[in-house]
PDB file of C-alpha atoms in Angstrom:
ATOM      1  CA  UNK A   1       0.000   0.000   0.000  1.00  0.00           C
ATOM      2  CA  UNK A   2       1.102   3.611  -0.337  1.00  0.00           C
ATOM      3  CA  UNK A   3       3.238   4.723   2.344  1.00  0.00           C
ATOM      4  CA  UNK A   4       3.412   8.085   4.050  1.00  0.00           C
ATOM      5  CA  UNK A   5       6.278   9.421   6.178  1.00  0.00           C
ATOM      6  CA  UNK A   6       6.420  12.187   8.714  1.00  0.00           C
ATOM      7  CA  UNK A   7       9.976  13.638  10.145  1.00  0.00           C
ATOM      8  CA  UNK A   8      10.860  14.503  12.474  1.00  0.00           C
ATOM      9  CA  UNK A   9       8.863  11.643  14.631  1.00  0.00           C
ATOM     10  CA  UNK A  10       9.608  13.792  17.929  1.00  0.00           C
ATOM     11  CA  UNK A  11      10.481  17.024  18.712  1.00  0.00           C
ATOM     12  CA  UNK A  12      11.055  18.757  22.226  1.00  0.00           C
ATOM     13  CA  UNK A  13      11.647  22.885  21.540  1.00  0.00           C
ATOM     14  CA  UNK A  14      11.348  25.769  23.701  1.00  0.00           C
ATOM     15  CA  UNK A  15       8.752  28.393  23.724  1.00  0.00           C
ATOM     16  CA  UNK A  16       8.718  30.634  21.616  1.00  0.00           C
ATOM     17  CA  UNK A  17      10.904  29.191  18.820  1.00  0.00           C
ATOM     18  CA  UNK A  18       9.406  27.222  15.525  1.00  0.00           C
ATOM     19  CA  UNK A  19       9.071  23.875  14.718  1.00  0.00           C
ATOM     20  CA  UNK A  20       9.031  22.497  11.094  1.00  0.00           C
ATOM     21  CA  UNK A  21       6.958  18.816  10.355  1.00  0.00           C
ATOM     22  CA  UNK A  22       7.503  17.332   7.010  1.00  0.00           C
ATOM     23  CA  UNK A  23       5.306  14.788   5.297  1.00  0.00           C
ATOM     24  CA  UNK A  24       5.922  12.629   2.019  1.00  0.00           C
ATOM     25  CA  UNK A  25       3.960  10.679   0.136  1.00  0.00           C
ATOM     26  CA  UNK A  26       6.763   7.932  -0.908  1.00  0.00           C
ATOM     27  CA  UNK A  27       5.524   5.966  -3.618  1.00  0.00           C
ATOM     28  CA  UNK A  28       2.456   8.433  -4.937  1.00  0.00           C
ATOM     29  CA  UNK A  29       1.453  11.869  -5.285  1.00  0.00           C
ATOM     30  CA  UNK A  30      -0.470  13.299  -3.728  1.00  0.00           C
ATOM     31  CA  UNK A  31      -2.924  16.237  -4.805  1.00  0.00           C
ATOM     32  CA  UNK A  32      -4.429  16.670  -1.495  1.00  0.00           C
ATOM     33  CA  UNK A  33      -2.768  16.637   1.982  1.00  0.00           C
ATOM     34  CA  UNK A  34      -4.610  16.840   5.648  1.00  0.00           C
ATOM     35  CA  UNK A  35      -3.198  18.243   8.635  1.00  0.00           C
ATOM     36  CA  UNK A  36      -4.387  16.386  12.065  1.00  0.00           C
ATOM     37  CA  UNK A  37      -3.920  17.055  15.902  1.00  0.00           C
ATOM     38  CA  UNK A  38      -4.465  14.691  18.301  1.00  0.00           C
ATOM     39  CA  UNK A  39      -4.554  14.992  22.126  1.00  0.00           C
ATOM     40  CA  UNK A  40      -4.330  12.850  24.462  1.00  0.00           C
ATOM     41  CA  UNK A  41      -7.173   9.561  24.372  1.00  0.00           C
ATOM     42  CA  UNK A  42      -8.817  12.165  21.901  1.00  0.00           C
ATOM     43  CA  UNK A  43     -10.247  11.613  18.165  1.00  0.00           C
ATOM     44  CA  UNK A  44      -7.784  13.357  15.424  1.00  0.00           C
ATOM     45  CA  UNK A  45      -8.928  17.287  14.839  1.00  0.00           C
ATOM     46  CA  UNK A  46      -8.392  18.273  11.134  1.00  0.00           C
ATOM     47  CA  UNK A  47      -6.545  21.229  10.982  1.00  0.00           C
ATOM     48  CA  UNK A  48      -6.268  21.558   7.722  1.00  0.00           C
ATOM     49  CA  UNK A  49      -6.764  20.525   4.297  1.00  0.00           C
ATOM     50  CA  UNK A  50      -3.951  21.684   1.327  1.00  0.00           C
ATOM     51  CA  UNK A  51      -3.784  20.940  -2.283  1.00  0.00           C
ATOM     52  CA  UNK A  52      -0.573  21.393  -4.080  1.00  0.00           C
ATOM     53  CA  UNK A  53       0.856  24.640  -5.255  1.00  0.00           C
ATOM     54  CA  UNK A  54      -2.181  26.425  -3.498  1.00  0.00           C
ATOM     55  CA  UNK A  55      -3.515  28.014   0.083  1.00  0.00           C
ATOM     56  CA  UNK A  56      -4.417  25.688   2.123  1.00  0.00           C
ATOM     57  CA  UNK A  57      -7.509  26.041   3.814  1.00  0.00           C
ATOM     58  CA  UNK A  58      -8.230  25.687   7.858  1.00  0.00           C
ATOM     59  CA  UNK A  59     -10.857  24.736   9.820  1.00  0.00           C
ATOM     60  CA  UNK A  60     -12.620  27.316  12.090  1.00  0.00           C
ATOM     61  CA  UNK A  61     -10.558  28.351  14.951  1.00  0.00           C
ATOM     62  CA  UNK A  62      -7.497  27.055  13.618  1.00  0.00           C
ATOM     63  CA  UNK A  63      -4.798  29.994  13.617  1.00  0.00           C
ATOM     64  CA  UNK A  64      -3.304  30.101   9.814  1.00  0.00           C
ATOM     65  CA  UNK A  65      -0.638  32.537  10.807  1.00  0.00           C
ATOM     66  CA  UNK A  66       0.807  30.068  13.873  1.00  0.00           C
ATOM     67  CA  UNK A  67       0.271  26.871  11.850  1.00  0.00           C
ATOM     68  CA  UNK A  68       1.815  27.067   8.708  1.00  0.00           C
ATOM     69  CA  UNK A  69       1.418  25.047   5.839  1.00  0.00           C
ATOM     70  CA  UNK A  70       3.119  24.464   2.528  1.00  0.00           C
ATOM     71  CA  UNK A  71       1.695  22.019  -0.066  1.00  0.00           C
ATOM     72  CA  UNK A  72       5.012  23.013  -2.577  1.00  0.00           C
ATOM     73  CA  UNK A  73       5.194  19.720  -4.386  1.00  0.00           C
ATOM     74  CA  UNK A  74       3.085  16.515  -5.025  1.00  0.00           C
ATOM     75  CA  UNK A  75       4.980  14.405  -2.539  1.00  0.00           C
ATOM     76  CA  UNK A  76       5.792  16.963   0.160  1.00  0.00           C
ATOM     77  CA  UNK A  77       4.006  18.946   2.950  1.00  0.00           C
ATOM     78  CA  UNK A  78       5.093  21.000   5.573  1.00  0.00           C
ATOM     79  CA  UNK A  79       3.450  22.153   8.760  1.00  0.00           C
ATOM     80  CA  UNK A  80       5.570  24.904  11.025  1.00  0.00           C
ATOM     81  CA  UNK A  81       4.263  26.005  14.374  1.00  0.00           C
ATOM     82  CA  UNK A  82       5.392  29.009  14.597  1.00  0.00           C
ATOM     83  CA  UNK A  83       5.922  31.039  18.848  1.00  0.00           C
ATOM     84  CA  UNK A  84       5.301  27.389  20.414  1.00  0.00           C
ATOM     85  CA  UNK A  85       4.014  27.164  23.280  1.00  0.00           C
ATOM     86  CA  UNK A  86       3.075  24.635  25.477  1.00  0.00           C
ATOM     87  CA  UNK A  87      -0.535  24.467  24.893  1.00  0.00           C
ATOM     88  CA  UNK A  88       0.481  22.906  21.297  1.00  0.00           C
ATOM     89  CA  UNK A  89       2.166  20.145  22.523  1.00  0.00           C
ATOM     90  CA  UNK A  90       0.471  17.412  21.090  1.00  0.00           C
ATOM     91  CA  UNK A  91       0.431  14.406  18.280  1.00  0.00           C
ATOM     92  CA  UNK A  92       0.418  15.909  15.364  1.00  0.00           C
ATOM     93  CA  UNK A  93      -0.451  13.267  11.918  1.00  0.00           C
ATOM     94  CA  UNK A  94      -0.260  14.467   7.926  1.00  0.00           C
ATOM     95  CA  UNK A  95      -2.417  12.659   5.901  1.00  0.00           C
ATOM     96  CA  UNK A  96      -2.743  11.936   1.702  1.00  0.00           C
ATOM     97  CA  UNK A  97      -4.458  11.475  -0.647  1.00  0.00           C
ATOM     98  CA  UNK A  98      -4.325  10.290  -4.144  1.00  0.00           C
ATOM     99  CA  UNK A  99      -6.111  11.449  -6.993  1.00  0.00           C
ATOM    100  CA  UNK A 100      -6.989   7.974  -9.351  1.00  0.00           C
ATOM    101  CA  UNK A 101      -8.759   4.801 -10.206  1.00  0.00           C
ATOM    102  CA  UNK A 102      -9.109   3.269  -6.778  1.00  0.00           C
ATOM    103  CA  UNK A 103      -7.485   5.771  -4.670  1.00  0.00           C
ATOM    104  CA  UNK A 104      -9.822   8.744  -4.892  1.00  0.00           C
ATOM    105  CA  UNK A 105     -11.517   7.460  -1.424  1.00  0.00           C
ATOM    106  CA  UNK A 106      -8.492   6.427   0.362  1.00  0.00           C
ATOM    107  CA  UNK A 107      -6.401   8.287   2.527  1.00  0.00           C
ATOM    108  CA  UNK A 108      -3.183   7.053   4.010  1.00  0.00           C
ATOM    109  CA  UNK A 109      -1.465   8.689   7.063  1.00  0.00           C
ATOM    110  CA  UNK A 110       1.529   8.981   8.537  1.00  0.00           C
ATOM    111  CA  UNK A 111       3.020   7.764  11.684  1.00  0.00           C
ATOM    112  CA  UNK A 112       3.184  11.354  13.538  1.00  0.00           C
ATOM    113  CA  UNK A 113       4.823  13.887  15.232  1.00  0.00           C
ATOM    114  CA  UNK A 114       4.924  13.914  19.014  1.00  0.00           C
ATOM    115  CA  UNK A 115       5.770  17.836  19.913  1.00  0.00           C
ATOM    116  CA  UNK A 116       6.220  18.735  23.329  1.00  0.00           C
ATOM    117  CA  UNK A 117       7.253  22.248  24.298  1.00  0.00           C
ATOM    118  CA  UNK A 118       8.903  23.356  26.953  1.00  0.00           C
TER     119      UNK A 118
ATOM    120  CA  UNK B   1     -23.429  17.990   8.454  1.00  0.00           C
ATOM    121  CA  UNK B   2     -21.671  14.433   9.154  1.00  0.00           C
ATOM    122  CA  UNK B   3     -21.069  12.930  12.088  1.00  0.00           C
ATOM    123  CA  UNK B   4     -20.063   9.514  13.665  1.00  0.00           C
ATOM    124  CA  UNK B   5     -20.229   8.095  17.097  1.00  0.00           C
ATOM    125  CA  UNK B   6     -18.570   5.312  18.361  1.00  0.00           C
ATOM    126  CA  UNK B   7     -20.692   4.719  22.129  1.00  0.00           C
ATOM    127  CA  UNK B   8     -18.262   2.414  23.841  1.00  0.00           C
ATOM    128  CA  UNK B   9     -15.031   4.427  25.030  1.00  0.00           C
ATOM    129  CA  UNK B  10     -13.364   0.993  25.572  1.00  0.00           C
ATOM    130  CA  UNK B  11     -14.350  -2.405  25.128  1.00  0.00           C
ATOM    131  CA  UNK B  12     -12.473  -5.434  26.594  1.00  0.00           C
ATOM    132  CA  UNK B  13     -12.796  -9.412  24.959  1.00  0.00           C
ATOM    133  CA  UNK B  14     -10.593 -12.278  25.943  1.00  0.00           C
ATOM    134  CA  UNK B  15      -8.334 -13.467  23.371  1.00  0.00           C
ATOM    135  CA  UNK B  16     -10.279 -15.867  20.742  1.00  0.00           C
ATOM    136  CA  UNK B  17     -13.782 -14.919  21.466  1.00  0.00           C
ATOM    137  CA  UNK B  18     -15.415 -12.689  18.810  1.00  0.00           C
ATOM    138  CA  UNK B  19     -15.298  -8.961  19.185  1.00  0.00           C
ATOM    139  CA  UNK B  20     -17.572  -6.436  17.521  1.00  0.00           C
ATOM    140  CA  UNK B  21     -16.842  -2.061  17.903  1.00  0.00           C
ATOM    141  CA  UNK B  22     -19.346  -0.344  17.186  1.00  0.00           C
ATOM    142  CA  UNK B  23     -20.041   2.617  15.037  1.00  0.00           C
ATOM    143  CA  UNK B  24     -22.946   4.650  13.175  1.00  0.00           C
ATOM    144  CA  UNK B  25     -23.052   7.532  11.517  1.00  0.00           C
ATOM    145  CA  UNK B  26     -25.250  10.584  10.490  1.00  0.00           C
ATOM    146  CA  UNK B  27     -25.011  11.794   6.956  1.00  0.00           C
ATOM    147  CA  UNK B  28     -26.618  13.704   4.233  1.00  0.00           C
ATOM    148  CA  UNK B  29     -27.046  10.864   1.379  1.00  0.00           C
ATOM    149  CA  UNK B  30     -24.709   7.602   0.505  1.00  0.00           C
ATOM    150  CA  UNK B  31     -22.249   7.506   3.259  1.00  0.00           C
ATOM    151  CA  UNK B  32     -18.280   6.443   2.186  1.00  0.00           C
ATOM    152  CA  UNK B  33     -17.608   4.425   5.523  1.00  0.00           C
ATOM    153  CA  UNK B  34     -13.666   3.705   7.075  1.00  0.00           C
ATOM    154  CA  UNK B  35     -12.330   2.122  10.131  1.00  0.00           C
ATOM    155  CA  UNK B  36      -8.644   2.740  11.044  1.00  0.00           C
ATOM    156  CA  UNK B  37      -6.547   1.378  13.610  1.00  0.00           C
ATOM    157  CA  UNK B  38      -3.986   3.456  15.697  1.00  0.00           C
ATOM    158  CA  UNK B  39      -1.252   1.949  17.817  1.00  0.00           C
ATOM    159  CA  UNK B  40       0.370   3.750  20.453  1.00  0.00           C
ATOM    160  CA  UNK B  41       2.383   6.533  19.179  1.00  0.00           C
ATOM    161  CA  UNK B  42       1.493   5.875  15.749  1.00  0.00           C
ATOM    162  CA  UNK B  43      -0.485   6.622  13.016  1.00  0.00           C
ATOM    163  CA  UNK B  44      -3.686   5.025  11.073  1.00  0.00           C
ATOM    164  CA  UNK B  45      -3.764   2.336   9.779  1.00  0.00           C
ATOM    165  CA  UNK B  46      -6.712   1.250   7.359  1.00  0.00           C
ATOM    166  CA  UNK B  47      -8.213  -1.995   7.886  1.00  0.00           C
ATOM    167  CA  UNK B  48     -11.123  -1.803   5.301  1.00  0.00           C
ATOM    168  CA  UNK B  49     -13.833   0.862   3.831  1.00  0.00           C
ATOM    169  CA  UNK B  50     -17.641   0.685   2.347  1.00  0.00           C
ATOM    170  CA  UNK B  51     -18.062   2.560  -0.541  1.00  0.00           C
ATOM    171  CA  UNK B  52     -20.514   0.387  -2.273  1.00  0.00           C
ATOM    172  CA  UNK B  53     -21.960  -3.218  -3.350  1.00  0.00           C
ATOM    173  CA  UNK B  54     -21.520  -6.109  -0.446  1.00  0.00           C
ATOM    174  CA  UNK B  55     -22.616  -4.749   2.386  1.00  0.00           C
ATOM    175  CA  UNK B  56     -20.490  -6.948   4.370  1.00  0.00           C
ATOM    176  CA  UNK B  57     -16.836  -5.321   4.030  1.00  0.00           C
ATOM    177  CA  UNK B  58     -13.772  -7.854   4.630  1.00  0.00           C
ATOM    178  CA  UNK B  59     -10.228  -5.612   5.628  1.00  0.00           C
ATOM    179  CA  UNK B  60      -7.121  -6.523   7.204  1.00  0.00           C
ATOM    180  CA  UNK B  61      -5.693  -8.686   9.749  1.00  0.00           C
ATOM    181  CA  UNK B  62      -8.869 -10.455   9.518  1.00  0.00           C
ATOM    182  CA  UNK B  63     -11.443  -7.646  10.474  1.00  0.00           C
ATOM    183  CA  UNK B  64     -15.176  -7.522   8.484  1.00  0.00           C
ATOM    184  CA  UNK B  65     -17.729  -4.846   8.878  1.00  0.00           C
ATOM    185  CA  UNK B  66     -21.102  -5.068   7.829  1.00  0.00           C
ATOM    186  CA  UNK B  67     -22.929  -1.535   6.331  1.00  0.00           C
ATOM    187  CA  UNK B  68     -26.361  -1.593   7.523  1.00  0.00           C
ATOM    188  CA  UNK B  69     -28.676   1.703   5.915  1.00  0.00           C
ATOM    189  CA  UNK B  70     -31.694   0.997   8.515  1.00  0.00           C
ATOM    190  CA  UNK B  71     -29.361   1.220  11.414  1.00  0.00           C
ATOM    191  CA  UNK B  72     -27.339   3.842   9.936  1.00  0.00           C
ATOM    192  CA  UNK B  73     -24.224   1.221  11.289  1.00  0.00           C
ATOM    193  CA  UNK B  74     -20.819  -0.054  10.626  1.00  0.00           C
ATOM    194  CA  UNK B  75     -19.992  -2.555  12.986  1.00  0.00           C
ATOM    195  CA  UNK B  76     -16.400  -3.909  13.243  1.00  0.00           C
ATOM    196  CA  UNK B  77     -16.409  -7.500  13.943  1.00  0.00           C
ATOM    197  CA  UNK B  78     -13.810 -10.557  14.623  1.00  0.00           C
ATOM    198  CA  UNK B  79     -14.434 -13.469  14.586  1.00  0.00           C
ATOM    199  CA  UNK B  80     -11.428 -14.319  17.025  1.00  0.00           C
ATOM    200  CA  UNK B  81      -9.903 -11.440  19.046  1.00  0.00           C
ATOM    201  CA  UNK B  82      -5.821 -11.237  19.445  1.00  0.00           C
ATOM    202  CA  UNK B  83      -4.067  -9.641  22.101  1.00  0.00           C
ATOM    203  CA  UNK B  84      -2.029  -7.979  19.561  1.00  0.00           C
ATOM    204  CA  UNK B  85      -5.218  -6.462  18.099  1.00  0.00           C
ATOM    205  CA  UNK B  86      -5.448  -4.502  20.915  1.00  0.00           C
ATOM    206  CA  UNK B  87      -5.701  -0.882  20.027  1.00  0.00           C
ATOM    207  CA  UNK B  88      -7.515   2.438  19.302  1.00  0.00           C
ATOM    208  CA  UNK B  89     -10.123   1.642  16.751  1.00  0.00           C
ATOM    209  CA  UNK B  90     -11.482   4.681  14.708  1.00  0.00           C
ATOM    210  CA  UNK B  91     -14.616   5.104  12.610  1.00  0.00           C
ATOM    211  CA  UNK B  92     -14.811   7.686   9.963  1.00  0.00           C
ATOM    212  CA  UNK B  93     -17.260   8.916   7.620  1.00  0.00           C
ATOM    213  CA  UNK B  94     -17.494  11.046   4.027  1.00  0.00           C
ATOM    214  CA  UNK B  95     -20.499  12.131   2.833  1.00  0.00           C
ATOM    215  CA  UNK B  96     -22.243  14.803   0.037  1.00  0.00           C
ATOM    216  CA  UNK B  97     -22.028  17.109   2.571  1.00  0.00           C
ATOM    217  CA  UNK B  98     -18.376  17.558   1.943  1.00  0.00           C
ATOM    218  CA  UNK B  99     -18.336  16.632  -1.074  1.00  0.00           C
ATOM    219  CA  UNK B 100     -17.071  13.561  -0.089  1.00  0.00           C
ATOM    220  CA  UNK B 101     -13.374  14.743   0.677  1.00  0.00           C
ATOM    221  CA  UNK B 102     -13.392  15.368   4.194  1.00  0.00           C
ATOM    222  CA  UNK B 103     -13.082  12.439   6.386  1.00  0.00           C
ATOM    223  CA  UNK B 104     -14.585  12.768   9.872  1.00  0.00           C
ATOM    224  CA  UNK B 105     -13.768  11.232  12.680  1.00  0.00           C
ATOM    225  CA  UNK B 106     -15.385   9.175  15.620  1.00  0.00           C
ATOM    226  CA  UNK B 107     -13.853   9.474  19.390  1.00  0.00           C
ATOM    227  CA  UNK B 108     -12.359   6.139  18.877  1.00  0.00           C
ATOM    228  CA  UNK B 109     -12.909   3.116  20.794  1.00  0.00           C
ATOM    229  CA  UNK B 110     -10.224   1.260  23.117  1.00  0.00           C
ATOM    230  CA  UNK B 111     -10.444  -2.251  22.373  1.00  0.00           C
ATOM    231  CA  UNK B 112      -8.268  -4.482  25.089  1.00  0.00           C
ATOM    232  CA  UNK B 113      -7.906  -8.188  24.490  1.00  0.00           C
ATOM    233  CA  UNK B 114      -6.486 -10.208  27.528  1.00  0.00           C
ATOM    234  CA  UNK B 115      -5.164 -13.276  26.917  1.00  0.00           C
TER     235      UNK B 115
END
């Protein structure tokens, strides 16, 4: 099946400086990438949704100027929290999808981003 | 709007008895119908999807769910639990309301096998 990576897998930083997450599809592109959080025992929140080379586009009371996101290529997406603080420490998991015969309902995720800041 | 609920926060079977997880949903027309399992520390992993056709659904690691319309439900069922399939089960849901690209999410459902 098609596989999805996330680096880094943890990540401890101090408040107030900026974290990068990158996601990859590895063996398909994909058009449209999904940004999760997940606390603690918790279903996954979408944060947002992002199809290459344009805005991506947040749910409602998701902050677009602290979470970052760049859809610049078909197999990569990038999600910077920008002034961390402690209150977004949390899981955080990309998601893609494929555009195609057999794929268009399918999304695969990846295997996280545990951010804890200090 | 689309919704899902998933009414047991954790349900516990001893290993080799049959285990169901339950699920149903609330959409505007044909639901497109997931479960995913999450391991600690880890992401989702698909185990199967209803999209149409059969309405009983065989997935992964030897996991069925059947689609029932009436009872707006998606059951997850095994015939003979594992303690390795002990995990965080997730339901999810499409629907026309979203134009069937936003997946959403139930709370999840603990399922502990002892051996």
């Amino acid at each position: 099946g098609a596989v999805v990576s996330q680096h880094p897998s943890r990540v401890i930083c101090k408040s107030g400086t900026s974290v990068k997450i990158e996601c990859r599809s590895l063996d398909f592109q994909a058009t449209t990438m999904f940004w999760y959080r997940q606390f603690p025992k918790q279903s996954l929140m979408l944060m947002a949704t992002s199809n290459e080379g344009s805005k991506a586009t947040y749910e409602q009371g998701v902050e677009k100027d602290k979470f970052l996101i760049n859809h610049a290529s078909l197999t990569l997406s990038t999600l910077t929290v920008t002034s961390a603080h402690p209150e977004d420490s949390s899981f955080y998991i990309c998601s893609a999808r494929a555009e195609g015969a057999g794929d268009l309902y399918e999304q695969y995720f990846g295997p996280g981003t545990r951010l804890t800041v200090t | 709007a689309q919704s899902v609920a998933q009414p047991e926060d954790q349900v516990n079977v001893a290993e080799g008895n049959p285990l169901t997880v339950k699920c149903t949903y609330s959409v505007s027309g044909n639901p497109y119908l997931f479960w995913y399992v999450q391991y600690p520390n880890r992401g989702l992993q698909f185990l199967l999807k209803y999209i149409t056709g059969d309405n009983l659904v065989k997935g992964s690691y030897g996991f069925e769910a059947e689609f029932n319309k009436s009872q707006t439900s998606f059951h997850l069922k095994k015939p003979s639990a594992l303690v390795s399939d002990s995990a965080l089960y997730f339901c999810a849901v499409r629907d026309k309301s979203s134009g069937y690209s936003t997946l959403t999410f139930g709370k999840g459902t603990m399922l502990l096998v002892s051996p």
